[in-house]
Amino acid sequence: MPAAPLALVPLPRQVERTEGESFVLAASTAVVTGGSPAEIALGVLAAEMLTQVVGGPVGLRHEEVPGDLAGDVVLRATGGAAGQVGPDRMPQDEAYTLVADERGVLVEAAGTDGLARGLSTLQQLLVTGPGQVSVPAVRITDRPVHGWRGLSMDVARSFFSPSELRRVIELMADYKLNVLHLHLTDDQGWRIEVPSRPELTERSSQCAGDGGRGGFLTGEEYRALVDFAAARGIRVIPELDMPGHVNAAQHAVPELNVDGRPTEVYTGMEVGFSRLTADLPATEPFVRDVIGDLADLTVGEYLHIGGDEALRMAKDEYVRCVEMAARAAREQGKKVVGWQEIVAAPLEPGTVVQYWDTRQDPAPLVSAARQGVRLLMSPADRTYLDMHYYQGFPLGQDWAGLVTLRDSYDWEPTTLMAGLPPEAVIGVEAAVFTEKIHTLDQLTRMLLPRLAAVAEVAWTPVEQRDLVDFTTRLAAHGPAWTAAGHTWEPVPGVAWPAS
Ligand code: TNX
């Protein structure tokens, strides 16, 4: 009998259907991990996931060195990358192998990040049949192309709560994404508690863009979110957007304004009107305070300092502001990420520049990359998942055009710009801005299915990617999203099973 096709997204490097029989999960099946806290934490996630699918309790055991298969799901860390989380890890840190046959399932990786990726694969391999759950006999060897596979989430135009953000993190983990970039501040609201400047959230957190929700994350909520993500091999990178997109700060901190008076709350959709003023005495202390406090909250090596669309600023003042923010971040031991406009400033090698505006000539980015900055690829016409799927779509916007499933799938980050050294590409990030996306249902409807497409672009070598093959594998994910309670968009071109 021909084996049923596997619906794995992103497509692994090597998938071999082996001779053995499927593994049928039994009442005695347990998850077995090594004894470190990180391995046990991942084991708990694995056991919870399997419990859900099986509909009965799946236990958890830990052993010094998880041994041979005896009807269990074994997660074995072989050492070398334990506890490694973050975009600077190498793709081999997330490499894993997964072997399944009638004796059980063995997932092996250097550390828990790779095991987490293997666990996402295992979840997609589970076959729920009449009265039983099984895993087909396979041998999978897998690793990502890019070490940074992100989602940028705007919580400033419309706030999303910690429990909603946890749902987003779970979805990211399903598709092996590893960076959640939180756009925490903008003209419409300030969403993160800053101990040195409590007025920011006191005065500017309850407002939002039209139709959006206000709110903010306390430091404690933020740290808990970072931990929740880390347990799934996902790093949170916070963004404080400046020197443009700062109306919420100017509303809360009057000294940031030339006339010393607070600006009005802003709920519209215009961009580029607000700005810091480099020479005001309050500006540099503000920048240092907010970046210092964010650095304290940040376990990862990167801080995003924004830098986009400061449209009412002369270039030299813009450059001074970017340098001010970059210096403040570096003094806290952080590496800098910024939107593509920051290439106007002299940048340290290793700075990450996020490409987004496909309307601009990319030549300055290419020359910055030749001088040592690294590019994070978020071309709006491919990866901005707040763009409409089709004309007249009720959610999101269309300034970068329509973004169909094919658009978000059919591109290659390393050859997007002529003359770009491929090794300058640090990775790929999808983005979702929330001027016209206000609830979790609306959000997931924009993400699904396109987030899966961007995830495969970031994970799978271009030679292995094929749109028809992708849509065939993707079809089975629709019912899984429905079962998980996610709203999604049944775009044309995919044979979604009737449900
Ligand atoms: C451009 S992305 C922006 C955002 C908007 C977004 C809407 C970027 C660096 N700037 O301010 O929210 O378009 O798609």
mmCIF file of N, CA and C and ligand atoms in Angstrom, residues 157 245 271 308-309 339 356 384 386-387 397 399 433 435, ligand 1:
data_model
loop_
_atom_site.group_PDB
_atom_site.id
_atom_site.type_symbol
_atom_site.label_atom_id
_atom_site.label_comp_id
_atom_site.label_asym_id
_atom_site.label_seq_id
_atom_site.Cartn_x
_atom_site.Cartn_y
_atom_site.Cartn_z
ATOM 1 N N ARG A 157 -0.295 49.697 17.623
ATOM 2 C CA ARG A 157 -1.518 50.236 17.012
ATOM 3 C C ARG A 157 -2.731 49.580 17.648
ATOM 4 N N HIS A 245 7.808 57.914 14.767
ATOM 5 C CA HIS A 245 6.827 57.020 15.408
ATOM 6 C C HIS A 245 6.823 57.174 16.933
ATOM 7 N N VAL A 271 1.786 58.080 8.977
ATOM 8 C CA VAL A 271 3.102 57.782 9.547
ATOM 9 C C VAL A 271 4.041 58.942 9.261
ATOM 10 N N ASP A 308 12.445 53.794 11.375
ATOM 11 C CA ASP A 308 11.729 53.950 10.109
ATOM 12 C C ASP A 308 10.997 55.290 10.041
ATOM 13 N N GLU A 309 10.833 55.757 8.840
ATOM 14 C CA GLU A 309 9.880 56.814 8.511
ATOM 15 C C GLU A 309 9.928 58.050 9.418
ATOM 16 N N TRP A 339 15.215 49.314 11.307
ATOM 17 C CA TRP A 339 14.601 49.272 9.980
ATOM 18 C C TRP A 339 15.578 49.840 8.947
ATOM 19 N N TRP A 356 12.403 46.351 4.460
ATOM 20 C CA TRP A 356 10.942 46.243 4.432
ATOM 21 C C TRP A 356 10.308 46.963 3.242
ATOM 22 N N TYR A 384 4.738 41.071 4.465
ATOM 23 C CA TYR A 384 3.871 41.894 5.322
ATOM 24 C C TYR A 384 2.480 41.262 5.322
ATOM 25 N N ASP A 386 -0.003 41.946 6.988
ATOM 26 C CA ASP A 386 -1.166 42.830 7.127
ATOM 27 C C ASP A 386 -1.640 43.316 5.758
ATOM 28 N N MET A 387 -0.949 42.920 4.682
ATOM 29 C CA MET A 387 -1.454 43.267 3.344
ATOM 30 C C MET A 387 -2.644 42.373 2.999
ATOM 31 N N GLN A 397 -4.253 46.264 4.978
ATOM 32 C CA GLN A 397 -4.008 47.372 4.059
ATOM 33 C C GLN A 397 -3.434 46.855 2.745
ATOM 34 N N TRP A 399 -0.868 49.015 0.858
ATOM 35 C CA TRP A 399 0.122 49.958 0.316
ATOM 36 C C TRP A 399 1.271 49.250 -0.394
ATOM 37 N N PHE A 433 1.378 44.473 10.898
ATOM 38 C CA PHE A 433 1.042 45.753 11.526
ATOM 39 C C PHE A 433 -0.464 45.797 11.739
ATOM 40 N N GLU A 435 -2.868 48.388 12.327
ATOM 41 C CA GLU A 435 -3.799 49.520 12.186
ATOM 42 C C GLU A 435 -5.206 49.011 11.897
HETATM 43 C C1 TNX B 1 5.037 50.686 7.256
HETATM 44 S S1 TNX B 1 7.029 48.732 8.486
HETATM 45 C C2 TNX B 1 5.492 50.955 8.527
HETATM 46 C C3 TNX B 1 4.556 50.888 9.643
HETATM 47 C C4 TNX B 1 3.155 50.645 9.175
HETATM 48 C C5 TNX B 1 3.154 49.588 8.117
HETATM 49 C C6 TNX B 1 1.806 49.148 7.676
HETATM 50 C C7 TNX B 1 7.614 50.034 8.832
HETATM 51 C C8 TNX B 1 9.025 50.029 9.160
HETATM 52 N N1 TNX B 1 6.822 51.114 8.829
HETATM 53 O O1 TNX B 1 4.633 52.059 10.400
HETATM 54 O O2 TNX B 1 2.427 50.226 10.264
HETATM 55 O O3 TNX B 1 3.862 50.079 7.024
HETATM 56 O O4 TNX B 1 1.881 48.062 6.821
#
